[in-house]
mmCIF file of N, CA and C in Angstrom:
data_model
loop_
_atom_site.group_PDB
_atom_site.id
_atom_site.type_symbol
_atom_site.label_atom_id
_atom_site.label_comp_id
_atom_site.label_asym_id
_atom_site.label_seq_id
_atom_site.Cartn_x
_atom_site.Cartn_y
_atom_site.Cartn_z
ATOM 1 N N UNK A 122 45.539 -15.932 -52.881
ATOM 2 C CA UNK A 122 44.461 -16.823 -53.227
ATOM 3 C C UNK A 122 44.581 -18.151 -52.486
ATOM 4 N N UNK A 123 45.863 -18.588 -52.087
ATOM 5 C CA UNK A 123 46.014 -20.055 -51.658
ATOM 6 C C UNK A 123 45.593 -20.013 -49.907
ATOM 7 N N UNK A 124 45.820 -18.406 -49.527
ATOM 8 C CA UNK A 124 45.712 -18.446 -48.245
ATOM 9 C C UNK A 124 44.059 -18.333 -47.950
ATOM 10 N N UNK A 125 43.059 -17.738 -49.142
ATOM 11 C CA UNK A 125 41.586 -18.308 -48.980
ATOM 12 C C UNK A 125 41.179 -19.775 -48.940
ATOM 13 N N UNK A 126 41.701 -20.200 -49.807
ATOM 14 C CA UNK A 126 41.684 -21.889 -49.825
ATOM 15 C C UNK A 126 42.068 -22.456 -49.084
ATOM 16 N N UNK A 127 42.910 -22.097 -48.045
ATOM 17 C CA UNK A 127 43.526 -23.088 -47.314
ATOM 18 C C UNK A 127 42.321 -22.592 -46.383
ATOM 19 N N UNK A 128 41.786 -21.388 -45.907
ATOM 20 C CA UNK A 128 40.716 -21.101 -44.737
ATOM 21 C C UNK A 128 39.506 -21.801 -44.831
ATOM 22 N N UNK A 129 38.690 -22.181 -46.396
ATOM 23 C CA UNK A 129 38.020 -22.371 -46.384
ATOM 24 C C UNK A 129 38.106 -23.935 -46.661
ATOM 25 N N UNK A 130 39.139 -24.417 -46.714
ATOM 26 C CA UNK A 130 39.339 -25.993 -46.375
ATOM 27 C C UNK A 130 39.916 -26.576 -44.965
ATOM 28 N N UNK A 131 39.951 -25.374 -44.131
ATOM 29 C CA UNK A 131 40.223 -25.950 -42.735
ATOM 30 C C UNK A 131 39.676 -24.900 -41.998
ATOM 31 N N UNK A 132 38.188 -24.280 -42.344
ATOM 32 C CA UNK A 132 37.453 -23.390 -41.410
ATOM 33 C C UNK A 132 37.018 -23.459 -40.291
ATOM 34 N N UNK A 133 37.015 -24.787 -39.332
ATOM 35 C CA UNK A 133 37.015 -25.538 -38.355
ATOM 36 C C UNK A 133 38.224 -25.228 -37.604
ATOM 37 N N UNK A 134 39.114 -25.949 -38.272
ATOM 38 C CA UNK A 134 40.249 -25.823 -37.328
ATOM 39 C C UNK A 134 40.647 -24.168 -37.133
ATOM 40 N N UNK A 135 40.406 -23.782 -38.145
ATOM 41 C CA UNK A 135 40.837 -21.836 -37.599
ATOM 42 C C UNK A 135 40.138 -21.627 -36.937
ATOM 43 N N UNK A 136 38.616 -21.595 -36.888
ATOM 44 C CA UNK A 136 38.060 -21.290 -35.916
ATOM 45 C C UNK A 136 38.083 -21.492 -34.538
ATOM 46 N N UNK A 137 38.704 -22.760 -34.338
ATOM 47 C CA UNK A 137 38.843 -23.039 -33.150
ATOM 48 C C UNK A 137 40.422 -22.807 -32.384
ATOM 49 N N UNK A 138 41.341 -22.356 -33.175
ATOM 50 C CA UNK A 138 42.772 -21.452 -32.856
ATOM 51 C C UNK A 138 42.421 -20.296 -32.650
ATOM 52 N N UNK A 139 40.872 -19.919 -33.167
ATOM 53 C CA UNK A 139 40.795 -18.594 -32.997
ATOM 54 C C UNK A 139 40.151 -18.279 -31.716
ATOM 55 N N UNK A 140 39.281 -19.419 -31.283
ATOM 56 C CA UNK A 140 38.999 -19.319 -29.919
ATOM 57 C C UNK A 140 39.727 -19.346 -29.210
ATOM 58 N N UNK A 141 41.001 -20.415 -29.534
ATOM 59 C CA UNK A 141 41.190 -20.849 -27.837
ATOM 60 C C UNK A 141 42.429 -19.318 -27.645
ATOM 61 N N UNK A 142 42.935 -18.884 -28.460
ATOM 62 C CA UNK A 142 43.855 -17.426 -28.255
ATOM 63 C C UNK A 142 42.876 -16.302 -27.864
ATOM 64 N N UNK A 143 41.477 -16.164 -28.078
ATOM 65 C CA UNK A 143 40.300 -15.544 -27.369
ATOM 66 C C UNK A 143 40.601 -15.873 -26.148
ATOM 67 N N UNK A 144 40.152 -17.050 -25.763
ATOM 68 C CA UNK A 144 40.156 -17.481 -24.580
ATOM 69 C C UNK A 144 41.056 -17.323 -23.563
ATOM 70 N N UNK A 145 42.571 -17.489 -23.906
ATOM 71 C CA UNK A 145 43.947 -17.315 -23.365
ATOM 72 C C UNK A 145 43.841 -15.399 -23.277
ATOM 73 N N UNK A 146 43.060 -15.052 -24.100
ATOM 74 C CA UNK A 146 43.058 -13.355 -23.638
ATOM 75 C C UNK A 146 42.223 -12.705 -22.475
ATOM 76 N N UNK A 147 41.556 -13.262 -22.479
ATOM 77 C CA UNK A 147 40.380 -12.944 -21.677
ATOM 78 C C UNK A 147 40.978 -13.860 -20.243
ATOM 79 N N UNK A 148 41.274 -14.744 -20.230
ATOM 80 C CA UNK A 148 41.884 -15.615 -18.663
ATOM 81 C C UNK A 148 43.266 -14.607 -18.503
ATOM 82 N N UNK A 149 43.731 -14.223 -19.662
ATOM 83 C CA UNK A 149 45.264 -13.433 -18.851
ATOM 84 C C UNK A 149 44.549 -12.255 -18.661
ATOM 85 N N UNK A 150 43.689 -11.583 -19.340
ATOM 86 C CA UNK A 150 43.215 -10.277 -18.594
ATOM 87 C C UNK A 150 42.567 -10.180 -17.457
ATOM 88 N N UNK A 151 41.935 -11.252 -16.888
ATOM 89 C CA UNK A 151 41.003 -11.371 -16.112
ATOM 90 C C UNK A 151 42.254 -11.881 -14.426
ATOM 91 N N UNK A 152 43.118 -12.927 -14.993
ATOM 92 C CA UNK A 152 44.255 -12.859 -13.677
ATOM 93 C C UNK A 152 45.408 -11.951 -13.531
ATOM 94 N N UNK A 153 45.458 -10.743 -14.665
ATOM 95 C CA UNK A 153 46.269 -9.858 -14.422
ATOM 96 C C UNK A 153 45.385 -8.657 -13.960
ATOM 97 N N UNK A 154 44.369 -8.432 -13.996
ATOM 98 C CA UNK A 154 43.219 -7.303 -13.315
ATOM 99 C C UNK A 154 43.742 -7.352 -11.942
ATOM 100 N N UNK A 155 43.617 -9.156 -11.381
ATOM 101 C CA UNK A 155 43.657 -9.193 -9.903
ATOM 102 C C UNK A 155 45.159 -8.239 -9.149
ATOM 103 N N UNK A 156 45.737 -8.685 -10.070
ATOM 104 C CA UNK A 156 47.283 -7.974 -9.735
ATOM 105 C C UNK A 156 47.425 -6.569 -10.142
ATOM 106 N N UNK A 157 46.840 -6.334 -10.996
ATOM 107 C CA UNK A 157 46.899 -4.739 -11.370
ATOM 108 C C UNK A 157 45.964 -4.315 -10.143
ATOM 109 N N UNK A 158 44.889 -4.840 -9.571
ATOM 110 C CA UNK A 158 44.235 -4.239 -8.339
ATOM 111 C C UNK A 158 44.873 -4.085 -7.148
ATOM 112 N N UNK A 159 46.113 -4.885 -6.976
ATOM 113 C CA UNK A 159 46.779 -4.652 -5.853
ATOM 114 C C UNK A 159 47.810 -3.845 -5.871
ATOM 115 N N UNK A 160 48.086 -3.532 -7.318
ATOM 116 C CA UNK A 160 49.402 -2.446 -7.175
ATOM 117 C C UNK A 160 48.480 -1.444 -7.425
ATOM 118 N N UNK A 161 47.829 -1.269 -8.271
ATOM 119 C CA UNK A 161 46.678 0.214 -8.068
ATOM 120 C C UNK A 161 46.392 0.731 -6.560
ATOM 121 N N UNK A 162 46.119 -0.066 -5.370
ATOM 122 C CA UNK A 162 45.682 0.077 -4.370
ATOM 123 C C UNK A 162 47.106 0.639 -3.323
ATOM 124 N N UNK A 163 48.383 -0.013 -3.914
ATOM 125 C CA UNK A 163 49.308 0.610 -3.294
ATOM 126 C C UNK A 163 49.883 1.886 -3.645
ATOM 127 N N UNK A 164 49.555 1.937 -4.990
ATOM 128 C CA UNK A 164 50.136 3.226 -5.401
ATOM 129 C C UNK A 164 48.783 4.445 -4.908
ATOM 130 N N UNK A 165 48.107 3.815 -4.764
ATOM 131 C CA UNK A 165 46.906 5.138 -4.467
ATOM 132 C C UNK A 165 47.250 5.258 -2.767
ATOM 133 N N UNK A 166 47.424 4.506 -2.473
ATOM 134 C CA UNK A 166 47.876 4.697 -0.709
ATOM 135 C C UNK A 166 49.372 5.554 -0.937
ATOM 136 N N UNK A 167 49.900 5.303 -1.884
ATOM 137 C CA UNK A 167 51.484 5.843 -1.731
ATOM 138 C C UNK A 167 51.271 7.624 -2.043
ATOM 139 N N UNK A 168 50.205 7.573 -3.152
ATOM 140 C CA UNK A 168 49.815 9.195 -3.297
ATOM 141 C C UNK A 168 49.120 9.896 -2.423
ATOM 142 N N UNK A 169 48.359 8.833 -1.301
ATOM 143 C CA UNK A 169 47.620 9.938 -0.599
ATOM 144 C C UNK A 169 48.620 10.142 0.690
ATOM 145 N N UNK A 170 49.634 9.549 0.654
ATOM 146 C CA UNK A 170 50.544 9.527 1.714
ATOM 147 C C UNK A 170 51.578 10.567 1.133
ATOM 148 N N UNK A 171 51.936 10.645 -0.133
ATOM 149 C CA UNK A 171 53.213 11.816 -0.537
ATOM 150 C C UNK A 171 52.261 13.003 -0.878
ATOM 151 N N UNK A 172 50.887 12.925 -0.978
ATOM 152 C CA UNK A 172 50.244 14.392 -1.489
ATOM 153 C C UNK A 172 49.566 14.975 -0.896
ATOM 154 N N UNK A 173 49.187 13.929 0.434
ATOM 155 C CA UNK A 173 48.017 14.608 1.637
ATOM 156 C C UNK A 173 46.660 14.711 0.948
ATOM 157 N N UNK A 174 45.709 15.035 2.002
ATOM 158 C CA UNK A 174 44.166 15.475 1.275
ATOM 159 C C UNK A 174 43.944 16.986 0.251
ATOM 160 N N UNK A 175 43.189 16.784 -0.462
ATOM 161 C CA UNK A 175 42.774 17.805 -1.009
ATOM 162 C C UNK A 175 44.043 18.429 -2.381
ATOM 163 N N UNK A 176 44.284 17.101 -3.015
ATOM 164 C CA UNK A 176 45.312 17.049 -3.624
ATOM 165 C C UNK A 176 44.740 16.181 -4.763
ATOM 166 N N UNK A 177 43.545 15.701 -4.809
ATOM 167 C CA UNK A 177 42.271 14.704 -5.800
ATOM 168 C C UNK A 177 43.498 14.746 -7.379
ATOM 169 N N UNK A 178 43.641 15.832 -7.909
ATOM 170 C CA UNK A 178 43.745 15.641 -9.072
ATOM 171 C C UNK A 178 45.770 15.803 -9.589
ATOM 172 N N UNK A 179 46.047 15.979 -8.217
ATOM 173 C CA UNK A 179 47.511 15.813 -8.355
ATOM 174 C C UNK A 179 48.033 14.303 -8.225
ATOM 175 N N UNK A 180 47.272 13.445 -7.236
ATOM 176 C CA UNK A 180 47.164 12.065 -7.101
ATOM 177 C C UNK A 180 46.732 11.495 -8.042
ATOM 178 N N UNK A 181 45.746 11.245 -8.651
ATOM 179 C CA UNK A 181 45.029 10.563 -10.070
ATOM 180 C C UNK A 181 46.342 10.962 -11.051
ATOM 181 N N UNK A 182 47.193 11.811 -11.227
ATOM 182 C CA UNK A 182 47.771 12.026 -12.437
ATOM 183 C C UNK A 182 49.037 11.159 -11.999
ATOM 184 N N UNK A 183 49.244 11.158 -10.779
ATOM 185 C CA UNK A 183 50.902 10.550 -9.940
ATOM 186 C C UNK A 183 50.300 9.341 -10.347
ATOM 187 N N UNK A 184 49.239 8.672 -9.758
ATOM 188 C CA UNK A 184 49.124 7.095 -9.596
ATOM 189 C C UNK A 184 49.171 6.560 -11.363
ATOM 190 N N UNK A 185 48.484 7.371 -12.561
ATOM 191 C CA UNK A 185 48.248 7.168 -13.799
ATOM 192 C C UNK A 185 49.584 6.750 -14.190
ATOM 193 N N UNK A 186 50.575 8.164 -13.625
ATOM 194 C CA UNK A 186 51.728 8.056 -14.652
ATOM 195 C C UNK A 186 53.034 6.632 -13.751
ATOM 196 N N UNK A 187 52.818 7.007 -12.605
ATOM 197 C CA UNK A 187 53.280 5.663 -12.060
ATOM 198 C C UNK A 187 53.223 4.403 -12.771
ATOM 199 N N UNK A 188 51.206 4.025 -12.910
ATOM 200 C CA UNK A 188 51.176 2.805 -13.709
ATOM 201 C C UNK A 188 51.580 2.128 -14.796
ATOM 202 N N UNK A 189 51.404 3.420 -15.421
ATOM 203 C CA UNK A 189 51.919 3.317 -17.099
ATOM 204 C C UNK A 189 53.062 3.425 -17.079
ATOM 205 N N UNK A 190 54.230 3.881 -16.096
ATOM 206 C CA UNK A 190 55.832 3.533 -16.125
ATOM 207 C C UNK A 190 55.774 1.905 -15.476
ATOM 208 N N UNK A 191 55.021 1.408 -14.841
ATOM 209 C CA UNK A 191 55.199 -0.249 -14.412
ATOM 210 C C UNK A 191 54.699 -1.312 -15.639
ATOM 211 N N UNK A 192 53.743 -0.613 -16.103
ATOM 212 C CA UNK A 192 52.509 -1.489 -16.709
ATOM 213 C C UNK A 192 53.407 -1.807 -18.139
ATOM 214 N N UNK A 193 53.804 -3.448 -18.102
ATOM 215 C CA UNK A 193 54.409 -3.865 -19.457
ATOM 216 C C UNK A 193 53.290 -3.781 -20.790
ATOM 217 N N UNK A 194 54.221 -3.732 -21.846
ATOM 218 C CA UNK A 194 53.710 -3.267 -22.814
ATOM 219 C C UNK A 194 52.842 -4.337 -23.422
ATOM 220 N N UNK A 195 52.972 -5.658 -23.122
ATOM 221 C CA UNK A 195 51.788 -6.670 -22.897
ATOM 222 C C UNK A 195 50.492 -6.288 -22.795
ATOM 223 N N UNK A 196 50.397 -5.631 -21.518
ATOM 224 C CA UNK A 196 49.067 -5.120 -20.635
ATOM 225 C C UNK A 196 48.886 -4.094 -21.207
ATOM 226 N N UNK A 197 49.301 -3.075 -21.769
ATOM 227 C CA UNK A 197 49.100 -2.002 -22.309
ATOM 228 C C UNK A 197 48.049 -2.474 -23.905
ATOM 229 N N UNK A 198 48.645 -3.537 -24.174
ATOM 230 C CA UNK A 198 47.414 -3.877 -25.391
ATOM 231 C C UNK A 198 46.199 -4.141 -24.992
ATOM 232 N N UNK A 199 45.980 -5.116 -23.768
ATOM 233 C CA UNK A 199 44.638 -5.459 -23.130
ATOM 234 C C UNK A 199 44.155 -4.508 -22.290
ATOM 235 N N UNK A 200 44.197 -3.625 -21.604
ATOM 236 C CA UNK A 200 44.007 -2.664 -21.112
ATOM 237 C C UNK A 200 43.971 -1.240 -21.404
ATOM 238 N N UNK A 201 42.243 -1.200 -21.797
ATOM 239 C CA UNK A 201 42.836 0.768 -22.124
ATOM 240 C C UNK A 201 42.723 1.639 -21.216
ATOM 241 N N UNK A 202 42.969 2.508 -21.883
ATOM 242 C CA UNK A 202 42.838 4.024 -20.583
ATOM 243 C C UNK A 202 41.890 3.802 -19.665
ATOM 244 N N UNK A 203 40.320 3.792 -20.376
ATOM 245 C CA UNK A 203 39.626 3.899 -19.639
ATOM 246 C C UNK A 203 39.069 2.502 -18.633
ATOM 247 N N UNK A 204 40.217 1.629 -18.940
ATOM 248 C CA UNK A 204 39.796 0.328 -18.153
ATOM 249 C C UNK A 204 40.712 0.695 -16.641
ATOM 250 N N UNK A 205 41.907 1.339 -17.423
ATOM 251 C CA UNK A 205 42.934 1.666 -15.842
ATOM 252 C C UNK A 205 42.283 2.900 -15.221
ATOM 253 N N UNK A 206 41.659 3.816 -15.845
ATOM 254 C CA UNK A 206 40.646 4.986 -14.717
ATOM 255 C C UNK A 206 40.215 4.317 -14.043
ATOM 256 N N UNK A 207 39.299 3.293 -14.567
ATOM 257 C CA UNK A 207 38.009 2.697 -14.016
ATOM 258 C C UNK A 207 38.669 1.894 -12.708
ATOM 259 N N UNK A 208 39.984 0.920 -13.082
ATOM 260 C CA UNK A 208 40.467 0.485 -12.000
ATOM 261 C C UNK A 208 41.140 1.530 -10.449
ATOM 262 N N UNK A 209 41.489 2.642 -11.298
ATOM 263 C CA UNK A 209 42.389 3.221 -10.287
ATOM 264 C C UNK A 209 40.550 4.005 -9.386
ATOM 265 N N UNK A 210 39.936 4.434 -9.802
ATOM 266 C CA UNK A 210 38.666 4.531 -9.108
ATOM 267 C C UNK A 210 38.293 3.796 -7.935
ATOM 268 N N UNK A 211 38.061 2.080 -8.672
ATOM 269 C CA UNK A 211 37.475 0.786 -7.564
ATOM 270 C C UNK A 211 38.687 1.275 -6.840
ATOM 271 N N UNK A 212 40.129 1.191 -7.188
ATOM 272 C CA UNK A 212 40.928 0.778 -5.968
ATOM 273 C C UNK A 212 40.778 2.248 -4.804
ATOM 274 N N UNK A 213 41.195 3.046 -5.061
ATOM 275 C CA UNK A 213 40.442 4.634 -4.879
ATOM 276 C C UNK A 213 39.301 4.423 -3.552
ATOM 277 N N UNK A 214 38.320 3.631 -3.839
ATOM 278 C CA UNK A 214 37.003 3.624 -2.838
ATOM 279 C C UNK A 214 37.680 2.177 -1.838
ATOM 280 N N UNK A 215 37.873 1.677 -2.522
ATOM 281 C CA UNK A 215 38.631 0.405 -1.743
ATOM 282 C C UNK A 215 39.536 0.681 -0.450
ATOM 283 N N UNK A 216 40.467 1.642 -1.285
ATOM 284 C CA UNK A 216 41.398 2.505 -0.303
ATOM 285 C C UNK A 216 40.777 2.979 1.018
ATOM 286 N N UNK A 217 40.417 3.685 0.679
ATOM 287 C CA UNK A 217 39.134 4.836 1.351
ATOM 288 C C UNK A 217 38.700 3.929 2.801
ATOM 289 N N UNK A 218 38.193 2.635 2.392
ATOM 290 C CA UNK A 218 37.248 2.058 3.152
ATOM 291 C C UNK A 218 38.370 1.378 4.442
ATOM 292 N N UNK A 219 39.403 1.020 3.364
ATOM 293 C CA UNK A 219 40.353 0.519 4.721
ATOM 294 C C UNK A 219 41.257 1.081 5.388
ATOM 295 N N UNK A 220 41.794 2.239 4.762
ATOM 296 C CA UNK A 220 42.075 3.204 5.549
ATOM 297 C C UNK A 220 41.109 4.005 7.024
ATOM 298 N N UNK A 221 39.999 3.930 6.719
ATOM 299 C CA UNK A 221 38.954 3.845 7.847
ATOM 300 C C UNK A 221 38.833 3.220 8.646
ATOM 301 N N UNK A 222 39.071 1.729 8.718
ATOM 302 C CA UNK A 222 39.108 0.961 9.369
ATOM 303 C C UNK A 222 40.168 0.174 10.085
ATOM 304 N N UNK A 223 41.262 0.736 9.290
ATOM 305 C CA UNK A 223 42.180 -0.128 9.907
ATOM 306 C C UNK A 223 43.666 1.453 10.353
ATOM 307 N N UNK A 224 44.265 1.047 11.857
ATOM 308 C CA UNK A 224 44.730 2.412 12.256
ATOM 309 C C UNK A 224 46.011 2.318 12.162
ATOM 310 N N UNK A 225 46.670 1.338 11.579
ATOM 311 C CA UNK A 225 47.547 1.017 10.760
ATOM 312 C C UNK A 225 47.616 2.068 9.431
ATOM 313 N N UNK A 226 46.873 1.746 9.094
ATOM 314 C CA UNK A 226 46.738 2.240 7.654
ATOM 315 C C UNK A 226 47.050 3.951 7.645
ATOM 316 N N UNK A 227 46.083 4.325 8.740
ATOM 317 C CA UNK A 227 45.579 5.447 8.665
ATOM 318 C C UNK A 227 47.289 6.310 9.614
ATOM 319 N N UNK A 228 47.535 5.791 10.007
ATOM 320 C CA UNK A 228 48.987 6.299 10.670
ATOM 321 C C UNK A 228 50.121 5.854 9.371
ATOM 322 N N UNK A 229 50.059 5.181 8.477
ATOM 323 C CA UNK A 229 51.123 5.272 7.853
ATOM 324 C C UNK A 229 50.887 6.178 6.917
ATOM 325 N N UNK A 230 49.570 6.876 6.518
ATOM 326 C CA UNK A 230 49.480 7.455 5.417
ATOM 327 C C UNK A 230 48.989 9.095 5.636
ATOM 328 N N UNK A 231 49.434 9.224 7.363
ATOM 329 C CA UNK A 231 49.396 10.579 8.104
ATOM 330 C C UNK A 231 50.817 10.824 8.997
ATOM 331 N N UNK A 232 51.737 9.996 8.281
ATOM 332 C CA UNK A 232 52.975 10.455 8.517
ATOM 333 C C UNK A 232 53.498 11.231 7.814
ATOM 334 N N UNK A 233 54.704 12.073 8.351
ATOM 335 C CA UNK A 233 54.589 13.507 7.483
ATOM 336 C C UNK A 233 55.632 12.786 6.540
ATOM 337 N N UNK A 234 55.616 13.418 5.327
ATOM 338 C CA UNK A 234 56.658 13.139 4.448
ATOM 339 C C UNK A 234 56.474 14.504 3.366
ATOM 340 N N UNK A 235 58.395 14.430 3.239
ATOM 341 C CA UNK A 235 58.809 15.629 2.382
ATOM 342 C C UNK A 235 59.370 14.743 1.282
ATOM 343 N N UNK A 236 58.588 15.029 -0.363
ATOM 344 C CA UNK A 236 58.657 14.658 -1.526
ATOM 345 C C UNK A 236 59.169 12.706 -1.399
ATOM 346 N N UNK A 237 58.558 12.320 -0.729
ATOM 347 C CA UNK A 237 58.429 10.828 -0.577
ATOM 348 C C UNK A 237 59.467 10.280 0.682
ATOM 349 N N UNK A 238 59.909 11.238 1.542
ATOM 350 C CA UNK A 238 60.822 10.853 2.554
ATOM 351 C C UNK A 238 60.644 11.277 3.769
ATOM 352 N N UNK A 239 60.741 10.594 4.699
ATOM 353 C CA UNK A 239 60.048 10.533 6.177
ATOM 354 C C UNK A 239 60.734 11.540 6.943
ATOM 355 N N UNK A 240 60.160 12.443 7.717
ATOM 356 C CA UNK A 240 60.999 12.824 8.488
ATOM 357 C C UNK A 240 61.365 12.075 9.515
ATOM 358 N N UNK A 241 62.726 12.458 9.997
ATOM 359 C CA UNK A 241 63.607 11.172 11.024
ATOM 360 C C UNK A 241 64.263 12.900 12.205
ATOM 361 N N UNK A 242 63.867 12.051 13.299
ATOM 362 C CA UNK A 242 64.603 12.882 14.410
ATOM 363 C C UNK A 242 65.517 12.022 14.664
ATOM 364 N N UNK A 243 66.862 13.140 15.191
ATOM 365 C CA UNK A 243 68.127 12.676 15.083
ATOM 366 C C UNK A 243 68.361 12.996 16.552
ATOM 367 N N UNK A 244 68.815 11.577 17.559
ATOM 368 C CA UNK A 244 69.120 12.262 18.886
ATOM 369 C C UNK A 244 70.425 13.401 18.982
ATOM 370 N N UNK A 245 70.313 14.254 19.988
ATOM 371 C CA UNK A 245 71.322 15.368 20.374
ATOM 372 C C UNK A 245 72.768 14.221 20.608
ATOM 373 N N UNK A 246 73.568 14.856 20.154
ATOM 374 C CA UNK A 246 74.908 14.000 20.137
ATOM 375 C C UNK A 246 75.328 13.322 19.075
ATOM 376 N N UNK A 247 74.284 12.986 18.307
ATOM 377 C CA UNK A 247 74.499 11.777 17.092
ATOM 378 C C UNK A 247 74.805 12.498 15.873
ATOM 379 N N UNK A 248 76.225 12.047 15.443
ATOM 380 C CA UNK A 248 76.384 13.299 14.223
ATOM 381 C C UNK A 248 75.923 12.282 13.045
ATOM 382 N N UNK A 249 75.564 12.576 12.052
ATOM 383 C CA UNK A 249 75.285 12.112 10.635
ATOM 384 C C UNK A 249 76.180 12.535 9.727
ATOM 385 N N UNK A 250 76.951 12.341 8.565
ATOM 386 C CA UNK A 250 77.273 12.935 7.710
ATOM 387 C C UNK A 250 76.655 13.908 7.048
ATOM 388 N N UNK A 251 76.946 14.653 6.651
ATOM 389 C CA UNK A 251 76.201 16.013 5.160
ATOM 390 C C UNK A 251 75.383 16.624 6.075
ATOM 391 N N UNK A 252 75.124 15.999 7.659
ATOM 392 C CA UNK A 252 73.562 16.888 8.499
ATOM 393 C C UNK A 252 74.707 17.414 9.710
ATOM 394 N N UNK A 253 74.479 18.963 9.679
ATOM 395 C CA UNK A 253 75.158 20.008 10.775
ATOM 396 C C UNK A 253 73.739 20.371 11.791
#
């Protein structure tokens, strides 16, 4: 009962604690988007580079479960599922566009790789350990 009374004798001031922690939610979601867009965009370059084309739904599940092993449990309250689809999508077409354009891009992510590791030629003569 005392905690109604106290609301309705300082309904002003709650209201306005209640904004400004609104407010502080919406500015941290809105400057952590920017950063979740740039690791979305690397991890979708990193899947189309370890999974090759025609691999659509083996990639979407790599980049998902990737995120959600990075994504602190902070962001996990402000962000739902369908806000990180929606992001991994934009970044997805984003990808797409600069990989097209830029031949950088497009050579690092048409290098061959076996389960995330480059192949390396080894000159004749050069011994390696564990490699006969």
């Amino acid at each position: 009962m005392n905690i109604i009374y106290f609301l309705l004798a300082n309904w002003d001031s709650v209201l306005v604690v209640l904004a400004f922690i609104a407010l502080c939610v919406v500015l941290v979601k809105r400057g952590e988007t920017k950063i979740l867009k740039h690791i979305l965009f690397n991890l979708v370059t990193q899947a189309e580079r370890e999974f090759g084309s025609g691999t659509g739904a083996l990639k979407y599940a790599a980049v998902s479960d990737w995120i959600y092993q990075r994504l602190p449990a902070v962001l996990k309250l402000l962000f739902t599922e369908k806000d990180i689809d929606t992001m991994i999508e934009a970044a997805l077409t984003e990808a797409k566009k600069k990989w097209d354009t830029n031949e950088n891009m497009k050579s690092y992510i048409e290098a061959p790789t076996i389960m995330g590791t480059e192949f390396i030629t080894i000159p004749a003569g050069v011994e390696v350990p564990g490699i006969k």
